[in-house]
């Protein structure tokens, strides 16, 4: 199996370095969670490890051990904050699987019965809407 190299100049690495802004939700020594700028539903957020890996395929299992409890914490919070019926958790590996940003991340998307998801990497959301949705999630964290 060949695994492509991690590019430390990817956009999420720049968010981690503070070189570009993000609407942050949660941060600890190993993990960051922030709002997706092109949400597929209100409350769509991303959870990323601070240690760089391209995706799940090259990730250190020790990183995943620390990451997954945060994915669970944010999934629970997003479901409660948006009074959702369920939560979609997704993670894509390589372009063939839909990956567009090459720093491991988990999508967390509140789902409501009968409401379809918007397209992946669709339109940019208004920053004030993202901030308001982030406040709802932070209020239950
Ligand atoms: P993926 O296809 O899993 O690699 O998805 C990457 C996700 O990152 C998409 O849902 C994008 O909307 C999102 N995204 C891209 N750039 C940014 C950014 N600067 N801040 C927050 N989310 C982003």
Short mmCIF file of C-alpha atoms and ligand atoms in Angstrom, two decimals:
data_model
loop_
_atom_site.label_atom_id
_atom_site.label_comp_id
_atom_site.label_asym_id
_atom_site.label_seq_id
_atom_site.Cartn_x
_atom_site.Cartn_y
_atom_site.Cartn_z
CA UNK A 1 0.00 0.00 0.00
CA UNK A 2 1.47 3.40 -0.92
CA UNK A 3 0.64 6.36 1.30
CA UNK A 4 1.10 9.96 0.09
CA UNK A 5 3.11 12.38 2.21
CA UNK A 6 1.56 14.88 4.62
CA UNK A 7 1.69 18.46 3.32
CA UNK A 8 2.29 20.80 6.30
CA UNK A 9 0.95 23.74 4.27
CA UNK A 10 -2.61 22.40 4.02
CA UNK A 11 -5.41 24.73 5.12
CA UNK A 12 -6.12 22.98 8.44
CA UNK A 13 -2.41 23.13 9.36
CA UNK A 14 -2.67 26.88 8.72
CA UNK A 15 -5.72 27.06 11.02
CA UNK A 16 -3.73 25.19 13.71
CA UNK A 17 -0.85 27.67 13.36
CA UNK A 18 -3.27 30.61 13.53
CA UNK A 19 -2.30 31.77 10.05
CA UNK A 20 -5.91 31.73 8.88
CA UNK A 21 -9.06 32.25 11.00
CA UNK A 22 -11.63 29.67 12.06
CA UNK A 23 -14.74 29.64 14.23
CA UNK A 24 -13.43 27.52 17.11
CA UNK A 25 -15.55 25.28 19.32
CA UNK A 26 -13.16 23.27 21.44
CA UNK A 27 -9.43 22.92 21.93
CA UNK A 28 -7.16 20.78 24.09
CA UNK A 29 -3.49 19.78 23.93
CA UNK A 30 -4.08 17.30 21.09
CA UNK A 31 -7.30 18.31 19.34
CA UNK A 32 -9.15 21.23 17.76
CA UNK A 33 -12.81 21.48 16.72
CA UNK A 34 -14.19 24.30 14.57
CA UNK A 35 -17.13 25.08 12.29
CA UNK A 36 -17.08 23.88 8.68
CA UNK A 37 -17.29 26.97 6.42
CA UNK A 38 -19.42 25.10 3.87
CA UNK A 39 -21.89 23.35 6.17
CA UNK A 40 -24.03 20.53 4.83
CA UNK A 41 -26.51 21.30 7.64
CA UNK A 42 -26.60 23.86 10.48
CA UNK A 43 -24.04 22.89 13.13
CA UNK A 44 -21.69 21.03 10.75
CA UNK A 45 -18.32 20.99 12.51
CA UNK A 46 -14.90 19.40 12.06
CA UNK A 47 -12.65 17.71 14.63
CA UNK A 48 -8.93 17.49 13.85
CA UNK A 49 -5.83 16.23 15.66
CA UNK A 50 -3.03 18.73 16.16
CA UNK A 51 -0.52 16.14 15.00
CA UNK A 52 -0.38 16.14 11.23
CA UNK A 53 -1.48 13.16 9.22
CA UNK A 54 -2.93 13.18 5.71
CA UNK A 55 -5.95 11.10 6.73
CA UNK A 56 -6.89 7.97 8.68
CA UNK A 57 -4.59 5.76 6.63
CA UNK A 58 -1.33 7.29 7.88
CA UNK A 59 -2.53 8.42 11.32
CA UNK A 60 -0.76 7.26 14.48
CA UNK A 61 -3.22 5.04 16.40
CA UNK A 62 -2.17 6.86 19.59
CA UNK A 63 -3.53 10.07 18.02
CA UNK A 64 -6.85 8.38 17.23
CA UNK A 65 -7.18 7.25 20.84
CA UNK A 66 -7.15 10.89 21.93
CA UNK A 67 -9.23 12.16 18.99
CA UNK A 68 -12.26 9.88 19.13
CA UNK A 69 -13.49 10.88 22.60
CA UNK A 70 -13.53 14.48 21.33
CA UNK A 71 -15.49 13.43 18.23
CA UNK A 72 -18.00 11.78 20.57
CA UNK A 73 -18.13 14.84 22.85
CA UNK A 74 -18.79 17.17 19.91
CA UNK A 75 -21.33 14.78 18.33
CA UNK A 76 -23.30 14.69 21.57
CA UNK A 77 -23.10 18.47 21.96
CA UNK A 78 -24.11 19.20 18.34
CA UNK A 79 -27.09 16.81 18.59
CA UNK A 80 -28.30 18.49 21.75
CA UNK A 81 -27.59 22.06 20.57
CA UNK A 82 -29.64 21.61 17.39
CA UNK A 83 -32.27 19.32 18.93
CA UNK A 84 -31.34 16.88 16.15
CA UNK A 85 -32.77 13.41 15.56
CA UNK A 86 -29.32 12.02 14.79
CA UNK A 87 -25.72 12.92 14.01
CA UNK A 88 -23.76 12.00 10.90
CA UNK A 89 -20.02 11.42 11.51
CA UNK A 90 -17.94 11.14 8.32
CA UNK A 91 -14.29 10.93 7.36
CA UNK A 92 -12.91 10.69 3.79
CA UNK A 93 -9.60 9.21 2.68
CA UNK A 94 -8.05 10.39 -0.60
CA UNK A 95 -9.77 12.21 -3.49
CA UNK A 96 -11.47 9.05 -4.76
CA UNK A 97 -13.35 8.95 -1.45
CA UNK A 98 -14.20 12.68 -1.51
CA UNK A 99 -11.29 14.08 0.54
CA UNK A 100 -10.42 17.68 -0.37
CA UNK A 101 -8.34 18.83 2.63
CA UNK A 102 -5.37 16.61 3.43
CA UNK A 103 -5.17 16.85 7.21
CA UNK A 104 -7.14 14.17 9.07
CA UNK A 105 -10.59 15.42 10.07
CA UNK A 106 -13.93 14.05 11.17
CA UNK A 107 -17.13 15.74 10.01
CA UNK A 108 -19.89 15.97 12.64
CA UNK A 109 -23.27 16.94 11.19
CA UNK A 110 -26.58 17.16 13.10
CA UNK A 111 -29.39 15.44 11.14
CA UNK A 112 -33.13 15.96 11.29
CA UNK A 113 -35.69 13.43 10.05
CA UNK A 114 -36.74 14.23 6.49
CA UNK A 115 -34.21 17.04 5.95
CA UNK A 116 -31.67 16.19 3.21
CA UNK A 117 -28.01 17.17 3.53
CA UNK A 118 -26.72 20.01 1.36
CA UNK A 119 -23.92 19.03 -1.07
CA UNK A 120 -20.42 18.35 0.24
CA UNK A 121 -18.15 21.43 -0.22
CA UNK A 122 -21.16 23.48 -1.42
CA UNK A 123 -21.70 27.19 -0.67
CA UNK A 124 -19.88 29.25 1.95
CA UNK A 125 -21.99 30.11 5.02
CA UNK A 126 -22.22 33.64 6.42
CA UNK A 127 -19.62 34.06 9.19
CA UNK A 128 -22.21 35.46 11.61
CA UNK A 129 -24.39 32.36 11.12
CA UNK A 130 -21.35 30.14 11.81
CA UNK A 131 -20.55 32.12 14.96
CA UNK A 132 -24.17 31.92 16.20
CA UNK A 133 -24.24 28.16 15.58
CA UNK A 134 -20.90 27.76 17.36
CA UNK A 135 -22.30 29.57 20.40
CA UNK A 136 -25.20 27.09 20.53
CA UNK A 137 -22.78 24.16 20.58
CA UNK A 138 -20.41 25.78 23.08
CA UNK A 139 -23.36 26.44 25.40
CA UNK A 140 -23.88 22.69 25.85
CA UNK A 141 -20.23 21.62 25.91
P1 LIG B 1 -13.14 16.71 3.02
O1 LIG B 1 -13.76 16.50 1.68
O2 LIG B 1 -13.56 15.68 4.01
O3 LIG B 1 -11.64 16.87 2.90
O4 LIG B 1 -13.78 18.03 3.54
C1 LIG B 1 -13.10 19.21 3.84
C2 LIG B 1 -14.09 20.11 4.52
O5 LIG B 1 -13.39 21.23 4.96
C3 LIG B 1 -15.25 20.58 3.65
O6 LIG B 1 -16.47 20.26 4.28
C4 LIG B 1 -15.03 22.09 3.59
O7 LIG B 1 -16.24 22.78 3.59
C5 LIG B 1 -14.22 22.36 4.82
N1 LIG B 1 -13.32 23.51 4.78
C6 LIG B 1 -12.48 23.87 3.78
N2 LIG B 1 -11.78 24.95 4.13
C7 LIG B 1 -12.17 25.29 5.38
C8 LIG B 1 -11.82 26.33 6.29
N3 LIG B 1 -10.91 27.25 6.00
N4 LIG B 1 -12.44 26.37 7.50
C9 LIG B 1 -13.37 25.45 7.82
N5 LIG B 1 -13.76 24.44 7.01
C10 LIG B 1 -13.17 24.36 5.80
#
